[in-house]
Amino acid sequence: MADFDFVPGKKNYPIEAFAPDGELWWESKQRGTTGAVPRMASWLRWNVELGGRFTTRQLRETLNIKNEHAQRRQRELRDYGWEYLSAKEEPSLGEDCILEKYGWWPGEGPRPSRDSISAKLRRQVFERDGGRCVLCGRAAREKYDDGSTVVLTAGHIRANSHGGTATLDNLQTECRVCNESARADTGSTADPQSVVEQVKSLKKSDRLEMLSWIRAGQRTRTNLDRAFDEYRLGGPLVQTAVLDYLERVEER
């Protein structure tokens, strides 16, 4: 934790962790702080470092949340800017979640409006796009070059700030990296000439395909991509049947 002036008698918490009534934000009775989502947000903000782990059970027991829908309330944190990995994105985590980004918590002021993209609409976007980022082609749970796990989100084609709406025809599947606006705001650190040289090294057919992607504003999925997606999403029976067929063909 950073160096703050600590409140006397309140061990290990900086003054920012306390509400105006003198209580820790997740123990405060002030208006706007008592619901499950605000309390979870406050506790995570001051008890879990970025990259640290927590569990739904830990939140429920620590905050004495009896609500049977505690896990759903935890997922709602994502509507307020919180980002974390769970077993859904990385099965090896089990019950653990890894905190990747802090979002809104009561100490920042009134709760903002929730993300207008509903879970149902997000699923429709993912299903339409084959469960892959339309910009880089990566699927959920695949790995980036640095070993981190791909997490998908629904991104606006036309941004909210430019009048874009949360409708199926204005949303597309993007991974968190492609969706991240910071890269565009700060400018790429890549050397333009080195990227051009990399493009030059491609086969002519690959260069033409890349040109079509750029003009379309997204990566075009091939029949091979679609077949692999059907395999990947088809479940054990489909995967076994496809693997058996390909291995028989290879042996001929």
XYZ file of N, CA and C in Angstrom:
756
model
N 0.828 -1.187 0.000
C 0.000 0.000 0.000
C 0.872 1.249 0.000
N 0.371 2.306 -0.612
C 1.146 3.543 -0.701
C 1.243 4.203 0.669
N 2.142 5.176 0.801
C 2.335 5.870 2.069
C 1.272 6.949 2.235
N 0.338 6.729 3.170
C -0.671 7.714 3.491
C -0.576 8.026 4.985
N -1.284 9.076 5.422
C -1.403 9.351 6.851
C -2.466 8.420 7.410
N -2.082 7.567 8.336
C -3.013 6.586 8.859
C -3.827 7.159 10.020
N -5.091 6.714 10.103
C -5.971 7.149 11.184
C -5.575 6.432 12.470
N -5.385 7.151 13.571
C -4.984 6.522 14.833
C -5.969 5.426 15.244
N -5.424 4.282 15.634
C -6.268 3.195 16.106
C -6.849 2.333 15.009
N -6.698 2.720 13.783
C -7.219 1.939 12.658
C -6.027 1.372 11.900
N -5.664 0.170 12.243
C -4.437 -0.434 11.747
C -4.502 -0.726 10.253
N -3.441 -0.374 9.561
C -3.188 -0.759 8.171
C -4.040 -0.067 7.110
N -4.917 0.836 7.473
C -5.729 1.509 6.460
C -5.432 3.003 6.417
N -5.204 3.559 5.231
C -4.965 5.000 5.101
C -6.267 5.768 5.284
N -6.168 7.050 5.462
C -7.336 7.876 5.741
C -8.357 7.832 4.603
N -7.869 7.610 3.370
C -8.785 7.554 2.226
C -9.736 6.366 2.287
N -9.429 5.377 3.117
C -10.283 4.191 3.227
C -11.469 4.423 4.152
N -11.564 5.625 4.735
C -12.624 5.916 5.690
C -13.649 6.891 5.118
N -14.916 6.585 5.354
C -16.016 7.447 4.922
C -16.112 8.648 5.861
N -16.875 9.689 5.479
C -17.011 10.874 6.335
C -17.543 10.578 7.733
N -18.272 9.457 7.909
C -18.797 9.127 9.238
C -17.753 8.449 10.122
N -16.521 8.313 9.611
C -15.444 7.739 10.400
C -15.302 6.241 10.287
N -16.230 5.596 9.582
C -16.172 4.150 9.396
C -15.463 3.816 8.087
N -14.890 2.621 8.038
C -14.345 2.156 6.767
C -15.473 2.130 5.746
N -15.157 2.423 4.500
C -16.205 2.567 3.494
C -17.112 1.346 3.418
N -16.569 0.143 3.571
C -17.396 -1.058 3.454
C -18.170 -1.372 4.739
N -17.930 -0.552 5.804
C -18.679 -0.705 7.050
C -19.569 0.502 7.317
N -19.493 1.491 6.444
C -20.253 2.725 6.612
C -21.747 2.496 6.386
N -22.560 3.321 7.059
C -24.014 3.261 6.891
C -24.530 4.448 6.082
N -23.608 5.196 5.492
C -24.018 6.355 4.707
C -24.780 5.925 3.458
N -25.605 6.805 2.986
C -26.386 6.526 1.784
C -25.451 6.268 0.602
N -25.755 5.206 -0.150
C -24.955 4.877 -1.325
C -23.772 3.973 -1.053
N -23.597 3.586 0.221
C -22.440 2.746 0.551
C -22.828 1.361 1.061
N -24.123 1.121 1.295
C -24.531 -0.077 2.027
C -24.905 -1.274 1.158
N -25.099 -1.101 -0.128
C -25.452 -2.223 -0.991
C -24.278 -3.172 -1.181
N -24.574 -4.369 -1.700
C -23.524 -5.372 -1.891
C -22.445 -4.883 -2.848
N -22.837 -4.262 -3.962
C -21.860 -3.808 -4.952
C -20.944 -2.719 -4.385
N -21.486 -1.647 -3.758
C -20.592 -0.636 -3.182
C -19.657 -1.193 -2.114
N -20.161 -2.104 -1.279
C -19.326 -2.661 -0.215
C -18.222 -3.541 -0.796
N -18.561 -4.363 -1.794
C -17.534 -5.176 -2.449
C -16.465 -4.289 -3.073
N -16.915 -3.239 -3.770
C -15.975 -2.335 -4.442
C -15.038 -1.673 -3.434
N -15.597 -1.196 -2.324
C -14.779 -0.524 -1.309
C -13.775 -1.479 -0.683
N -14.241 -2.687 -0.359
C -13.339 -3.652 0.281
C -12.203 -4.043 -0.654
N -12.529 -4.315 -1.910
C -11.495 -4.694 -2.871
C -10.487 -3.565 -3.072
N -10.992 -2.328 -3.108
C -10.106 -1.187 -3.360
C -9.017 -1.072 -2.305
N -9.328 -1.421 -1.057
C -8.360 -1.209 0.020
C -7.817 -2.493 0.630
N -8.169 -3.631 0.060
C -7.679 -4.889 0.615
C -7.021 -5.824 -0.396
N -7.166 -5.546 -1.677
C -6.580 -6.403 -2.705
C -5.780 -5.540 -3.674
N -4.504 -5.811 -3.799
C -3.663 -5.069 -4.734
C -3.905 -5.556 -6.156
N -3.565 -4.738 -7.131
C -3.663 -5.168 -8.523
C -2.751 -6.373 -8.725
N -3.299 -7.415 -9.332
C -2.557 -8.660 -9.481
C -2.792 -9.626 -8.334
N -3.479 -9.142 -7.287
C -3.775 -9.983 -6.133
C -5.002 -10.852 -6.366
N -5.199 -11.804 -5.467
C -6.293 -12.767 -5.617
C -7.361 -12.583 -4.540
N -8.593 -12.930 -4.909
C -9.705 -12.932 -3.965
C -10.712 -13.966 -4.443
N -11.680 -14.302 -3.604
C -12.720 -15.252 -3.988
C -14.089 -14.690 -3.631
N -15.111 -15.209 -4.290
C -16.480 -14.806 -3.968
C -16.803 -15.180 -2.527
N -16.350 -16.346 -2.111
C -16.596 -16.787 -0.733
C -15.965 -15.818 0.257
N -14.766 -15.348 -0.059
C -14.080 -14.395 0.815
C -14.888 -13.109 0.942
N -15.404 -12.609 -0.171
C -16.220 -11.397 -0.135
C -17.477 -11.625 0.696
N -18.131 -12.760 0.466
C -19.378 -13.056 1.166
C -19.153 -13.157 2.673
N -18.089 -13.864 3.079
C -17.843 -14.068 4.502
C -17.303 -12.812 5.179
N -16.384 -12.114 4.513
C -15.783 -10.916 5.105
C -16.805 -9.804 5.280
N -17.665 -9.638 4.287
C -18.645 -8.554 4.313
C -19.987 -8.999 4.874
N -20.067 -10.276 5.277
C -21.302 -10.823 5.848
C -22.492 -10.624 4.906
N -22.256 -10.947 3.641
C -23.310 -10.821 2.635
C -24.070 -12.139 2.566
N -25.319 -12.109 2.955
C -26.132 -13.322 2.982
C -26.850 -13.564 1.663
N -26.869 -12.544 0.834
C -27.604 -12.630 -0.429
C -27.133 -13.822 -1.256
N -28.082 -14.681 -1.660
C -27.731 -15.853 -2.469
C -27.229 -15.467 -3.854
N -27.431 -14.205 -4.221
C -26.981 -13.734 -5.526
C -25.663 -12.959 -5.422
N -24.863 -13.250 -4.422
C -23.607 -12.526 -4.209
C -22.694 -12.617 -5.422
N -22.666 -13.788 -6.070
C -21.796 -13.945 -7.234
C -22.239 -13.028 -8.370
N -23.555 -12.869 -8.512
C -24.067 -11.965 -9.544
C -23.688 -10.529 -9.222
N -23.782 -10.157 -7.953
C -23.388 -8.800 -7.553
C -21.902 -8.571 -7.850
N -21.100 -9.616 -7.641
C -19.671 -9.491 -7.943
C -19.470 -9.240 -9.429
N -20.195 -9.955 -10.275
C -20.056 -9.752 -11.724
C -20.467 -8.341 -12.125
N -21.399 -7.750 -11.375
C -21.849 -6.391 -11.694
C -20.731 -5.369 -11.526
N -19.702 -5.715 -10.762
C -18.574 -4.792 -10.612
C -17.993 -4.420 -11.971
N -18.043 -5.346 -12.914
C -17.497 -5.088 -14.246
C -18.256 -3.976 -14.963
N -19.512 -3.768 -14.576
C -20.284 -2.687 -15.181
C -19.800 -1.320 -14.716
N -18.962 -1.305 -13.687
C -18.465 -0.047 -13.135
C -16.949 0.082 -13.275
N -16.408 -0.594 -14.279
C -14.993 -0.419 -14.602
C -14.029 -1.397 -13.970
N -14.515 -2.292 -13.107
C -13.626 -3.284 -12.490
C -13.288 -4.377 -13.487
N -12.044 -4.826 -13.456
C -11.616 -5.912 -14.331
C -10.896 -6.971 -13.503
N -11.337 -8.217 -13.670
C -10.682 -9.321 -12.972
C -10.830 -10.588 -13.792
N -9.891 -11.496 -13.614
C -9.945 -12.801 -14.258
C -10.564 -13.796 -13.298
N -11.421 -14.667 -13.822
C -12.019 -15.728 -13.020
C -11.814 -17.051 -13.745
N -12.360 -18.114 -13.193
C -12.226 -19.428 -13.822
C -12.884 -19.458 -15.193
N -13.801 -18.532 -15.453
C -14.445 -18.472 -16.765
C -13.434 -18.139 -17.846
N -12.484 -17.254 -17.529
C -11.447 -16.891 -18.494
C -10.204 -17.774 -18.362
N -9.916 -18.231 -17.153
C -8.721 -19.032 -16.886
C -9.111 -20.177 -15.947
N -9.529 -21.328 -16.508
C -10.049 -22.442 -15.701
C -9.143 -22.875 -14.552
N -7.834 -22.710 -14.704
C -6.906 -23.164 -13.666
C -7.035 -22.372 -12.363
N -7.743 -21.245 -12.389
C -7.875 -20.419 -11.190
C -8.776 -21.052 -10.137
N -9.679 -21.931 -10.552
C -10.603 -22.520 -9.585
C -11.509 -21.458 -8.990
N -11.522 -21.340 -7.655
C -12.357 -20.339 -6.987
C -11.720 -18.955 -7.000
N -10.442 -18.877 -7.282
C -9.733 -17.599 -7.216
C -10.097 -16.668 -8.367
N -9.988 -15.379 -8.076
C -10.085 -14.335 -9.101
C -8.832 -13.472 -8.976
N -8.333 -12.966 -10.094
C -7.163 -12.087 -10.088
C -7.606 -10.678 -10.471
N -7.373 -9.722 -9.591
C -7.785 -8.343 -9.824
C -6.833 -7.664 -10.803
N -7.380 -7.125 -11.899
C -6.549 -6.498 -12.928
C -6.685 -4.980 -12.970
N -7.847 -4.451 -12.576
C -8.047 -3.002 -12.668
C -9.100 -2.561 -11.661
N -8.808 -1.478 -10.932
C -9.792 -0.911 -10.021
C -10.845 -0.150 -10.820
N -12.070 -0.216 -10.344
C -13.152 0.552 -10.948
C -13.732 1.523 -9.935
N -14.990 1.897 -10.165
C -15.646 2.833 -9.251
C -15.817 2.228 -7.867
N -15.662 3.070 -6.844
C -16.013 2.702 -5.466
C -16.571 3.963 -4.811
N -17.348 3.854 -3.722
C -18.065 5.004 -3.155
C -17.216 6.222 -2.835
N -15.937 6.020 -2.505
C -15.085 7.155 -2.194
C -14.849 8.085 -3.369
N -15.177 7.635 -4.586
C -15.000 8.472 -5.776
C -16.213 9.349 -6.055
N -17.297 9.148 -5.301
C -18.500 9.929 -5.541
C -19.687 9.044 -5.865
N -20.784 9.647 -6.338
C -21.998 8.885 -6.648
C -21.734 7.778 -7.660
N -22.503 6.722 -7.537
C -22.346 5.596 -8.459
C -22.713 6.033 -9.877
N -21.856 5.772 -10.863
C -22.156 6.154 -12.254
C -23.203 5.229 -12.859
N -23.709 5.607 -14.007
C -24.668 4.766 -14.712
C -23.984 3.479 -15.130
N -24.740 2.389 -15.090
C -24.184 1.100 -15.489
C -23.986 1.036 -16.990
N -23.113 0.140 -17.379
C -22.901 -0.139 -18.797
C -24.242 -0.486 -19.428
N -24.570 0.158 -20.522
C -25.869 -0.061 -21.152
C -25.918 -1.333 -21.986
N -24.799 -2.036 -22.090
C -24.765 -3.286 -22.854
C -25.165 -4.426 -21.923
N -26.339 -4.980 -22.132
C -26.826 -6.053 -21.267
C -26.068 -7.345 -21.533
N -26.145 -8.268 -20.571
C -25.483 -9.565 -20.730
C -26.050 -10.307 -21.938
N -27.359 -10.183 -22.157
C -28.000 -10.858 -23.291
C -27.477 -10.315 -24.613
N -27.377 -8.981 -24.715
C -26.882 -8.363 -25.943
C -25.421 -8.724 -26.172
N -24.644 -8.759 -25.100
C -23.227 -9.115 -25.221
C -23.076 -10.540 -25.764
N -23.916 -11.462 -25.274
C -23.878 -12.842 -25.770
C -24.234 -12.903 -27.250
N -25.221 -12.107 -27.664
C -25.621 -12.083 -29.074
C -24.473 -11.600 -29.960
N -23.741 -10.602 -29.486
C -22.594 -10.080 -30.238
C -21.524 -11.159 -30.365
N -21.208 -11.829 -29.258
C -20.191 -12.881 -29.276
C -20.587 -14.014 -30.215
N -21.858 -14.435 -30.151
C -22.327 -15.541 -30.997
C -22.265 -15.161 -32.474
N -22.667 -13.958 -32.800
C -22.634 -13.509 -34.198
C -21.221 -13.488 -34.746
N -20.254 -13.087 -33.911
C -18.863 -12.954 -34.357
C -18.040 -14.218 -34.129
N -18.703 -15.312 -33.789
C -17.989 -16.577 -33.633
C -17.102 -16.655 -32.412
N -17.353 -15.792 -31.421
C -16.565 -15.847 -30.191
C -15.123 -15.436 -30.360
N -14.850 -14.581 -31.355
C -13.475 -14.119 -31.590
C -13.434 -12.603 -31.758
N -12.311 -12.012 -31.350
C -12.092 -10.587 -31.575
C -12.053 -10.342 -33.076
N -12.889 -9.441 -33.570
C -12.935 -9.195 -35.012
C -11.704 -8.433 -35.491
N -10.917 -7.885 -34.574
C -9.748 -7.099 -34.957
C -8.469 -7.926 -35.034
N -8.285 -8.839 -34.076
C -7.055 -9.648 -34.079
C -7.315 -11.133 -34.268
N -8.575 -11.551 -34.180
C -8.921 -12.951 -34.414
C -8.765 -13.864 -33.216
N -8.360 -13.329 -32.068
C -8.162 -14.177 -30.895
C -9.500 -14.533 -30.239
N -9.539 -15.723 -29.634
C -10.733 -16.201 -28.942
C -10.516 -16.154 -27.434
N -11.601 -16.151 -26.695
C -11.512 -16.159 -25.235
C -10.709 -17.364 -24.761
N -9.887 -17.143 -23.737
C -9.050 -18.150 -23.085
C -7.783 -18.488 -23.863
N -7.634 -17.965 -25.073
C -6.354 -18.131 -25.757
C -5.321 -17.250 -25.060
N -4.072 -17.369 -25.473
C -2.995 -16.628 -24.821
C -2.401 -15.582 -25.757
N -2.048 -14.429 -25.187
C -1.265 -13.439 -25.913
C 0.199 -13.879 -25.873
N 1.037 -13.180 -26.617
C 2.459 -13.527 -26.657
C 3.116 -13.430 -25.280
N 2.583 -12.554 -24.413
C 3.176 -12.400 -23.082
C 2.639 -13.408 -22.073
N 1.756 -14.314 -22.545
C 1.231 -15.356 -21.671
C -0.065 -15.008 -20.976
N -0.515 -13.759 -21.074
C -1.775 -13.371 -20.442
C -2.957 -13.935 -21.223
N -4.097 -14.039 -20.560
C -5.272 -14.686 -21.133
C -6.175 -13.689 -21.848
N -6.697 -14.093 -22.999
C -7.600 -13.251 -23.783
C -8.968 -13.191 -23.108
N -9.468 -11.987 -22.908
C -10.812 -11.759 -22.381
C -11.564 -10.918 -23.402
N -12.752 -11.359 -23.781
C -13.528 -10.659 -24.803
C -14.511 -9.670 -24.186
N -14.805 -8.630 -24.937
C -15.804 -7.654 -24.538
C -16.536 -7.188 -25.787
N -17.636 -6.498 -25.606
C -18.386 -5.940 -26.730
C -18.014 -4.470 -26.869
N -17.371 -4.116 -27.972
C -16.936 -2.743 -28.185
C -17.826 -2.008 -29.167
N -17.943 -0.712 -28.982
C -18.752 0.110 -29.886
C -18.006 0.365 -31.196
N -18.688 0.216 -32.311
C -18.119 0.569 -33.608
C -18.073 2.089 -33.721
N -19.198 2.709 -33.418
C -19.250 4.166 -33.312
C -19.363 4.496 -31.830
N -18.402 5.232 -31.303
C -18.308 5.467 -29.866
C -19.512 6.215 -29.309
N -19.769 5.999 -28.012
C -20.851 6.721 -27.338
C -20.693 8.225 -27.494
N -19.452 8.685 -27.368
C -19.184 10.121 -27.433
C -19.488 10.720 -28.796
N -19.632 9.848 -29.815
C -19.951 10.317 -31.159
C -21.366 9.914 -31.574
N -22.192 9.635 -30.575
C -23.582 9.311 -30.863
C -23.873 7.840 -31.065
N -22.884 6.974 -30.844
C -23.098 5.543 -31.015
C -24.013 4.977 -29.947
N -24.765 3.949 -30.298
C -25.707 3.336 -29.373
C -25.329 1.884 -29.096
N -25.860 1.352 -27.994
C -25.593 -0.042 -27.622
C -26.602 -0.946 -28.312
N -26.436 -1.110 -29.621
C -27.302 -1.973 -30.413
C -26.449 -3.014 -31.117
N -27.083 -4.102 -31.527
C -26.344 -5.210 -32.123
C -25.534 -4.771 -33.338
N -26.101 -3.882 -34.163
C -25.390 -3.474 -35.378
C -24.300 -2.437 -35.113
N -24.204 -1.925 -33.878
C -23.139 -0.974 -33.554
C -22.137 -1.558 -32.556
N -22.199 -2.868 -32.359
C -21.276 -3.526 -31.436
C -20.513 -4.622 -32.153
N -19.299 -4.866 -31.722
C -18.497 -5.943 -32.284
C -17.655 -6.571 -31.178
N -17.303 -7.829 -31.366
C -16.496 -8.544 -30.383
C -15.049 -8.084 -30.467
N -14.508 -7.664 -29.336
C -13.120 -7.226 -29.266
C -12.472 -7.829 -28.024
N -11.187 -8.126 -28.109
C -10.467 -8.534 -26.903
C -10.129 -7.262 -26.129
N -9.779 -7.433 -24.866
C -9.509 -6.256 -24.034
C -8.355 -5.422 -24.574
N -7.358 -6.067 -25.172
C -6.204 -5.328 -25.701
C -6.627 -4.440 -26.863
N -7.391 -5.007 -27.805
C -7.837 -4.224 -28.961
C -8.831 -3.150 -28.546
N -9.582 -3.426 -27.484
C -10.582 -2.475 -27.006
C -9.962 -1.326 -26.226
N -8.744 -1.539 -25.750
C -8.101 -0.533 -24.905
C -7.807 0.734 -25.694
N -8.362 1.833 -25.264
C -8.206 3.088 -26.005
C -6.903 3.804 -25.687
N -6.229 3.415 -24.606
C -5.010 4.126 -24.206
C -3.952 4.091 -25.290
N -3.839 2.979 -26.008
C -2.828 2.861 -27.065
C -3.049 3.908 -28.143
N -4.322 4.082 -28.536
C -4.626 5.059 -29.579
C -4.421 6.485 -29.079
N -4.708 6.710 -27.771
C -4.592 8.054 -27.219
C -3.138 8.483 -27.075
N -2.270 7.559 -26.717
C -0.877 7.919 -26.460
C 0.018 7.724 -27.672
N -0.491 6.969 -28.658
C 0.310 6.701 -29.836
C 1.113 5.431 -29.691
N 1.279 4.695 -30.771
C 2.016 3.437 -30.719
C 3.505 3.699 -30.580
N 4.172 2.822 -29.828
C 5.623 2.945 -29.676
C 6.360 2.149 -30.749
N 5.613 1.443 -31.607
C 6.241 0.642 -32.658
C 6.841 1.543 -33.733
N 7.934 1.092 -34.321
C 8.585 1.836 -35.395
C 7.856 1.554 -36.707
N 7.319 2.576 -37.386
C 6.553 2.364 -38.621
C 7.312 1.562 -39.664
N 8.600 1.872 -39.860
C 9.362 1.191 -40.899
C 9.545 -0.291 -40.593
N 9.720 -0.625 -39.301
C 9.891 -2.035 -38.941
C 8.612 -2.820 -39.203
N 7.466 -2.169 -38.994
C 6.191 -2.835 -39.273
C 6.021 -3.024 -40.775
N 6.397 -1.991 -41.558
C 6.314 -2.096 -43.018
C 7.207 -3.231 -43.517
N 8.406 -3.351 -42.957
C 9.316 -4.423 -43.363
C 8.720 -5.792 -43.055
N 8.027 -5.880 -41.934
C 7.378 -7.142 -41.574
C 6.282 -7.486 -42.577
N 5.543 -6.461 -43.001
C 4.490 -6.671 -44.003
C 5.107 -7.090 -45.334
N 6.246 -6.480 -45.688
C 6.925 -6.823 -46.946
C 7.332 -8.291 -46.987
N 7.634 -8.859 -45.826
C 8.101 -10.245 -45.774
C 6.974 -11.260 -45.984
N 5.739 -10.790 -45.993
C 4.601 -11.693 -46.187
C 4.484 -12.120 -47.646
N 3.852 -13.266 -47.863
C 3.542 -13.679 -49.229
C 2.546 -12.696 -49.836
N 2.536 -12.601 -51.172
C 1.646 -11.662 -51.834
C 0.198 -11.917 -51.456
N -0.197 -13.184 -51.379
C -1.581 -13.509 -51.028
C -1.920 -13.027 -49.619
N -0.923 -13.117 -48.703
C -1.146 -12.649 -47.334
C -1.233 -11.128 -47.286
N -0.407 -10.454 -48.107
C -0.462 -8.988 -48.133
C -1.810 -8.508 -48.653
N -2.316 -9.178 -49.686
C -3.614 -8.797 -50.240
C -4.733 -9.052 -49.232
N -4.603 -10.155 -48.499
C -5.618 -10.454 -47.482
C -5.574 -9.414 -46.368
N -4.363 -9.014 -45.971
C -4.221 -7.982 -44.950
C -4.834 -6.671 -45.420
N -4.634 -6.341 -46.693
C -5.215 -5.126 -47.256
C -6.736 -5.169 -47.172
N -7.311 -6.339 -47.437
C -8.773 -6.463 -47.360
C -9.254 -6.283 -45.923
N -8.464 -6.765 -44.944
C -8.829 -6.578 -43.543
C -8.826 -5.090 -43.184
N -7.771 -4.402 -43.629
C -7.646 -2.979 -43.303
C -8.798 -2.193 -43.901
N -9.140 -2.486 -45.146
C -10.238 -1.775 -45.804
C -11.581 -2.082 -45.160
N -11.727 -3.320 -44.662
C -12.986 -3.709 -44.022
C -13.060 -3.235 -42.569
N -11.895 -2.851 -42.015
C -11.866 -2.411 -40.626
C -11.884 -3.546 -39.631
N -11.730 -4.770 -40.105
C -11.681 -5.930 -39.222
C -11.075 -7.111 -39.959
N -10.687 -8.115 -39.195
C -10.103 -9.304 -39.794
C -11.203 -10.204 -40.335
N -11.076 -10.591 -41.594
C -12.043 -11.491 -42.216
C -11.755 -12.923 -41.790
N -12.782 -13.625 -41.381
C -12.626 -15.003 -40.939
C -12.763 -15.943 -42.125
N -11.837 -16.900 -42.233
C -11.828 -17.857 -43.333
C -12.682 -19.076 -42.987
N -12.861 -19.962 -43.985
C -13.584 -21.209 -43.729
C -12.863 -22.046 -42.674
N -11.522 -21.997 -42.692
C -10.747 -22.712 -41.684
C -11.023 -22.147 -40.295
N -11.059 -20.808 -40.184
C -11.376 -20.173 -38.903
C -12.740 -20.623 -38.402
N -13.717 -20.610 -39.302
C -15.077 -20.978 -38.903
C -15.163 -22.446 -38.490
N -14.455 -23.320 -39.232
C -14.465 -24.745 -38.889
C -13.812 -24.976 -37.525
N -12.702 -24.274 -37.269
C -12.037 -24.434 -35.981
C -12.913 -23.918 -34.845
N -13.634 -22.810 -35.091
C -14.542 -22.294 -34.067
C -15.644 -23.295 -33.753
N -16.183 -23.954 -34.793
C -17.216 -24.972 -34.569
C -16.648 -26.112 -33.728
N -15.405 -26.490 -34.014
C -14.732 -27.530 -33.221
C -14.540 -27.063 -31.777
N -14.016 -25.851 -31.629
C -13.686 -25.323 -30.298
C -14.915 -25.180 -29.412
N -16.038 -24.780 -30.010
C -17.244 -24.518 -29.238
C -18.211 -25.694 -29.216
N -17.865 -26.764 -29.929
C -18.814 -27.853 -30.113
C -18.955 -28.826 -28.972
N -18.056 -28.783 -28.005
C -18.149 -29.711 -26.889
C -17.401 -31.008 -27.141
N -17.315 -31.882 -26.132
C -16.511 -33.113 -26.207
C -16.860 -34.030 -27.370
N -18.151 -34.244 -27.663
C -18.536 -35.163 -28.735
C -18.049 -34.661 -30.091
N -18.261 -33.381 -30.353
C -17.815 -32.787 -31.615
C -16.294 -32.836 -31.704
N -15.615 -32.457 -30.647
C -14.153 -32.414 -30.657
C -13.546 -33.797 -30.876
N -14.131 -34.816 -30.249
C -13.638 -36.184 -30.432
C -13.834 -36.648 -31.867
N -15.018 -36.359 -32.440
C -15.320 -36.782 -33.807
C -14.384 -36.123 -34.810
N -14.149 -34.814 -34.645
C -13.273 -34.087 -35.568
C -11.835 -34.578 -35.441
N -11.363 -34.761 -34.213
C -9.994 -35.228 -33.998
C -9.794 -36.614 -34.600
N -10.764 -37.508 -34.402
C -10.666 -38.859 -34.968
C -10.578 -38.812 -36.486
N -11.412 -37.951 -37.094
C -11.412 -37.837 -38.559
C -10.070 -37.326 -39.065
N -9.552 -36.264 -38.465
C -8.294 -35.676 -38.926
C -7.129 -36.642 -38.744
N -7.127 -37.388 -37.661
C -6.042 -38.350 -37.447
C -6.106 -39.499 -38.445
N -7.331 -39.910 -38.833
C -7.468 -40.966 -39.845
C -6.973 -40.474 -41.196
N -7.316 -39.232 -41.543
C -6.881 -38.650 -42.817
C -5.362 -38.539 -42.860
N -4.761 -38.145 -41.740
C -3.308 -37.969 -41.688
C -2.579 -39.296 -41.898
N -3.183 -40.397 -41.484
C -2.540 -41.708 -41.580
C -2.585 -42.292 -42.987
N -3.426 -41.734 -43.846
C -3.566 -42.288 -45.204
C -2.325 -42.008 -46.048
